[in-house]
XYZ file of N, CA, C and O in Angstrom:
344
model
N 0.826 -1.194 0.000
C 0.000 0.000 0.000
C 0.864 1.249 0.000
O 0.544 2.220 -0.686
N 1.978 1.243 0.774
C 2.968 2.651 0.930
C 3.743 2.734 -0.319
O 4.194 3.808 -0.717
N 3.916 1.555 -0.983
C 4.843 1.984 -2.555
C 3.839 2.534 -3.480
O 4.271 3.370 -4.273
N 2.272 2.164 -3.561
C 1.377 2.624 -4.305
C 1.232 3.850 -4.343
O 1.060 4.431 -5.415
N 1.279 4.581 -2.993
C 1.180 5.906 -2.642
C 2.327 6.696 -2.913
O 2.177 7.912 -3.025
N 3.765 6.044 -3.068
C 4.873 6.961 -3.266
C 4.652 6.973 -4.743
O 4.753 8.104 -5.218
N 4.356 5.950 -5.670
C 4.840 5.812 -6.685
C 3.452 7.128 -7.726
O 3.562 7.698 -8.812
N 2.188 7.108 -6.566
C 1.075 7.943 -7.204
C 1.539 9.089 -6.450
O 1.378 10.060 -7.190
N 1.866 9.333 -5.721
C 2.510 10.941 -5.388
C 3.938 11.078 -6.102
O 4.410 12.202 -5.931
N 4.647 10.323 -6.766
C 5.683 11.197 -7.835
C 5.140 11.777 -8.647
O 5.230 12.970 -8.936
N 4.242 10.607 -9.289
C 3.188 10.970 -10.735
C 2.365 12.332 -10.671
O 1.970 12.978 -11.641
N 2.167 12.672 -9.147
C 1.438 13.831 -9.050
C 2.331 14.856 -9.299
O 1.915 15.606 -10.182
N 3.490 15.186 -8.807
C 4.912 16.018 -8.939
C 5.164 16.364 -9.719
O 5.250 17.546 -10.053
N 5.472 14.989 -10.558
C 5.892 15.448 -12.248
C 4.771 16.104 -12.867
O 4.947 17.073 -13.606
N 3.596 15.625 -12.605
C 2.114 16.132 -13.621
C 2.321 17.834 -13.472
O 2.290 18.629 -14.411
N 2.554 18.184 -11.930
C 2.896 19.317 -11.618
C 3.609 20.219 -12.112
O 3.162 21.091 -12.857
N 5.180 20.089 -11.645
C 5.845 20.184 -12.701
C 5.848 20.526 -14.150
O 6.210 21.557 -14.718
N 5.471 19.672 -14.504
C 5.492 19.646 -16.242
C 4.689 20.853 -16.361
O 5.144 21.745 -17.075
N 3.214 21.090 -15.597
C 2.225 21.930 -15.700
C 2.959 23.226 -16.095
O 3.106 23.837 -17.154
N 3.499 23.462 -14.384
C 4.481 24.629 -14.010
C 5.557 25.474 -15.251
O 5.755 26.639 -15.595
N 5.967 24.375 -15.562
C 7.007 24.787 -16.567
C 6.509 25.075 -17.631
O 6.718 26.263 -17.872
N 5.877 24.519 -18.500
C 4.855 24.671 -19.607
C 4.426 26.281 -19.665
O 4.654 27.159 -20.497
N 3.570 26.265 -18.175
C 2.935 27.522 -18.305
C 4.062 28.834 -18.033
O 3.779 29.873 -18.630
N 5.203 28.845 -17.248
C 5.685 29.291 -17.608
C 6.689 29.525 -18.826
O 7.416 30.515 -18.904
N 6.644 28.469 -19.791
C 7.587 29.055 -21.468
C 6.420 29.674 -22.025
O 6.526 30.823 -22.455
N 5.179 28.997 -22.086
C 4.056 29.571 -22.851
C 3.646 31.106 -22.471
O 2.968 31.899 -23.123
N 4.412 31.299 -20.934
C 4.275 32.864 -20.779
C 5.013 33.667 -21.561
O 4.739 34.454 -22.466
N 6.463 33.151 -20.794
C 7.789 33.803 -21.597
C 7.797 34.149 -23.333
O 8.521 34.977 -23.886
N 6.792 33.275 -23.974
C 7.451 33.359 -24.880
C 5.790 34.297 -25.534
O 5.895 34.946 -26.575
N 4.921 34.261 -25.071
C 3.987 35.470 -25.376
C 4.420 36.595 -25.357
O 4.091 37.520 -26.099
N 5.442 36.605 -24.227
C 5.616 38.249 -23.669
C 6.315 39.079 -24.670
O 6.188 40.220 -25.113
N 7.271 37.857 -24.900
C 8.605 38.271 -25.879
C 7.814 38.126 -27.087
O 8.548 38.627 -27.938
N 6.820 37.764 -27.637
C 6.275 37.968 -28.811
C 6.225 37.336 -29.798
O 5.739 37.647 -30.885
N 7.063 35.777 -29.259
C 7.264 35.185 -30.430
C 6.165 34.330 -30.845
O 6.376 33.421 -31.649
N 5.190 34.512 -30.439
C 4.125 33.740 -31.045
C 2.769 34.482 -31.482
O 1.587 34.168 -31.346
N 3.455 35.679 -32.105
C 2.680 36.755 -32.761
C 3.045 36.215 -34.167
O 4.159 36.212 -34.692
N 1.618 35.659 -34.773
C 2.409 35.228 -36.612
C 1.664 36.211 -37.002
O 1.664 36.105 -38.228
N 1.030 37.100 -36.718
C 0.963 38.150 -37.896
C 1.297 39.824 -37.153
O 0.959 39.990 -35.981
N 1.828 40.747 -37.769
C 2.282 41.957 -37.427
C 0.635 42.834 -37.198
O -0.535 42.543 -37.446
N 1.206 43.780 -36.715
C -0.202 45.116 -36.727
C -0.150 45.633 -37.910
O -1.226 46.030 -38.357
N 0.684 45.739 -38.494
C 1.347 46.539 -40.179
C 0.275 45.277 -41.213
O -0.738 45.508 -41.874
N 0.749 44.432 -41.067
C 0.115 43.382 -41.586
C -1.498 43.232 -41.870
O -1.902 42.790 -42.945
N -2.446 43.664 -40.744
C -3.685 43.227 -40.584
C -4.321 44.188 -41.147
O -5.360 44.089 -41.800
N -3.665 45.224 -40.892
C -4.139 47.074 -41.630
C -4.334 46.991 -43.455
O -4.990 47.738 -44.181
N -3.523 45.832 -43.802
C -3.286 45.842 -45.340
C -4.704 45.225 -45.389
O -5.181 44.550 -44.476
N -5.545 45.634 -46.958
C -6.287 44.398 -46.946
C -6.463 44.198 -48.686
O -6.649 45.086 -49.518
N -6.339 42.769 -48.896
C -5.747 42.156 -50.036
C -6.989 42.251 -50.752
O -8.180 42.272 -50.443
N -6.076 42.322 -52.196
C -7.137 42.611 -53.565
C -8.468 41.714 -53.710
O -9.600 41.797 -54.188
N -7.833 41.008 -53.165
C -9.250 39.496 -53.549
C -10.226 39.524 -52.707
O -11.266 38.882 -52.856
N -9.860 40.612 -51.314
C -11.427 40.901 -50.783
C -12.142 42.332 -51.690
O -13.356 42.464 -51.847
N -11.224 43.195 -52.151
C -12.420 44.452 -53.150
C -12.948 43.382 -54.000
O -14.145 43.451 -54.277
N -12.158 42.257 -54.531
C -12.751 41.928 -56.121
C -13.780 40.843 -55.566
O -14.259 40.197 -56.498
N -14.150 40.544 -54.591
C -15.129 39.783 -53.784
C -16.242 40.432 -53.640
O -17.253 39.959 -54.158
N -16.312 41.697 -52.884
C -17.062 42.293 -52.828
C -17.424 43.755 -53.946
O -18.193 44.705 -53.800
N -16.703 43.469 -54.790
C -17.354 44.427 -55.686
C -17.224 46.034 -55.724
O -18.066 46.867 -56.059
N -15.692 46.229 -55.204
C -15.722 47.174 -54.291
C -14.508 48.014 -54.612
O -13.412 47.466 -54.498
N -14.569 49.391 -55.033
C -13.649 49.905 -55.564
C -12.740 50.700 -54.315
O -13.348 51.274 -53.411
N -10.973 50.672 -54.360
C -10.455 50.805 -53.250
C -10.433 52.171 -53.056
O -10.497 52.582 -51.898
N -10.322 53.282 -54.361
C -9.691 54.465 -54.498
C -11.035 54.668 -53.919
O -10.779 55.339 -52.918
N -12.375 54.483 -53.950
C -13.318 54.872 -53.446
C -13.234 54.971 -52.042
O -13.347 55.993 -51.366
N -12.994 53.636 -51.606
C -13.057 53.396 -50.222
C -12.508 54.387 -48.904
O -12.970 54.677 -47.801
N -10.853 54.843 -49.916
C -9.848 55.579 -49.429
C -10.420 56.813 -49.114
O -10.277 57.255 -47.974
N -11.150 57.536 -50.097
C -11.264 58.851 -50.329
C -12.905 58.939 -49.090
O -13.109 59.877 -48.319
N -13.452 58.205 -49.185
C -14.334 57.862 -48.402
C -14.350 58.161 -46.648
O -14.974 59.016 -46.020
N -13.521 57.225 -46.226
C -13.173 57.133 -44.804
C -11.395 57.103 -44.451
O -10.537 56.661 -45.215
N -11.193 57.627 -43.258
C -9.752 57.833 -43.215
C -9.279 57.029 -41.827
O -9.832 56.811 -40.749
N -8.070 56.722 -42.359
C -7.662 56.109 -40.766
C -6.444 56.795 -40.049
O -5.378 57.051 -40.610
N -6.683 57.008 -38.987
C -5.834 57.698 -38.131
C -4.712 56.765 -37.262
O -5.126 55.710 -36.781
N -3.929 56.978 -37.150
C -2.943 56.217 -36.434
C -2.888 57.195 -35.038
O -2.587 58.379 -34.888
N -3.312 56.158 -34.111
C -3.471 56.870 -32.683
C -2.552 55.991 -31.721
O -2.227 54.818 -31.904
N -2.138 56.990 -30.438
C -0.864 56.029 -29.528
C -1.185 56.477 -28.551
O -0.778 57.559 -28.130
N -2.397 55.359 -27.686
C -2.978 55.421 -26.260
C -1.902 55.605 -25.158
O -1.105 54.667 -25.160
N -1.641 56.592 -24.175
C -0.773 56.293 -23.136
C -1.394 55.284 -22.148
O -2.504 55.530 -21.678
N -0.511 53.785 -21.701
C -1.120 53.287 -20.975
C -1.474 53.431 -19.228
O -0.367 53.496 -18.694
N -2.196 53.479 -18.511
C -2.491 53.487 -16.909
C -1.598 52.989 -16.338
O -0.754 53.542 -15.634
N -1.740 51.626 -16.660
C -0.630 50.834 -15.827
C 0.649 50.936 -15.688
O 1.160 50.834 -14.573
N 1.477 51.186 -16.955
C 2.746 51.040 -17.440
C 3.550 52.036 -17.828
O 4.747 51.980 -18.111
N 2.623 53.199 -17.824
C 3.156 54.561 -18.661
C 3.914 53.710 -20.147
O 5.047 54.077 -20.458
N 3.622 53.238 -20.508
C 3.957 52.518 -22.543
C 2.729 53.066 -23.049
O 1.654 53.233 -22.474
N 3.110 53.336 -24.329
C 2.596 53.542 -25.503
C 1.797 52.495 -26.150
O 2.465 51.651 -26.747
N 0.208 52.318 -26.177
C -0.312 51.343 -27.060
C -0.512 51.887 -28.018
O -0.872 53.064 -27.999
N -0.333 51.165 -29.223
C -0.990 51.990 -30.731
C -1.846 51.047 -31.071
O -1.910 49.867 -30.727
N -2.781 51.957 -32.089
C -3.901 51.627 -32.682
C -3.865 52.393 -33.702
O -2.990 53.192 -34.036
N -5.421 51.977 -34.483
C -5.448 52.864 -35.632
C -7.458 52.923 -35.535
O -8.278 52.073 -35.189
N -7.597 54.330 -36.018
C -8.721 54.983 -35.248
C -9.046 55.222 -37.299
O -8.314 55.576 -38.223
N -11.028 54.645 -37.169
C -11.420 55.441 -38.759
C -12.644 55.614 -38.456
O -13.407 56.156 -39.256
């Protein structure tokens, strides 16, 4: 009965463990950014095959509505968030 219990309380340790560590790379490596696959520059673009989808002329679109590039000061951190404001 006492080896059952050592051998199911390692298993609990490691399960632990493993947890622990995990969640901390999966932090580390959010923070640092590397698991950003697309840029902010990136998402702002928007590709020909959605005007020619919708039927939709761009020079129109442009002249239409405007987008502002805005840089929130943050509360918490005093950093700079950017956005883009239309």
């Amino acid at each position: 009965m006492k080896k059952w219990t050592k051998i199911l309380l390692i298993i609990v340790i490691v399960i632990l463990l493993l947890f622990v560590g995990m969640s901390y790379f999966i932090g580390t490596q959010v923070f640092m950014g590397s698991t950003q696959l697309v840029t902010c520059e990136d998402t702002s673009k928007v590709k020909d095959s959605f005007w020619e989808r919708y039927n939709m002329d761009y020079d129109v679109f442009c002249s239409t509505y405007t987008i502002e590039k805005v840089e929130i000061t943050s509360t918490f951190d005093e950093h700079m968030i950017p956005a883009e404001k239309s």
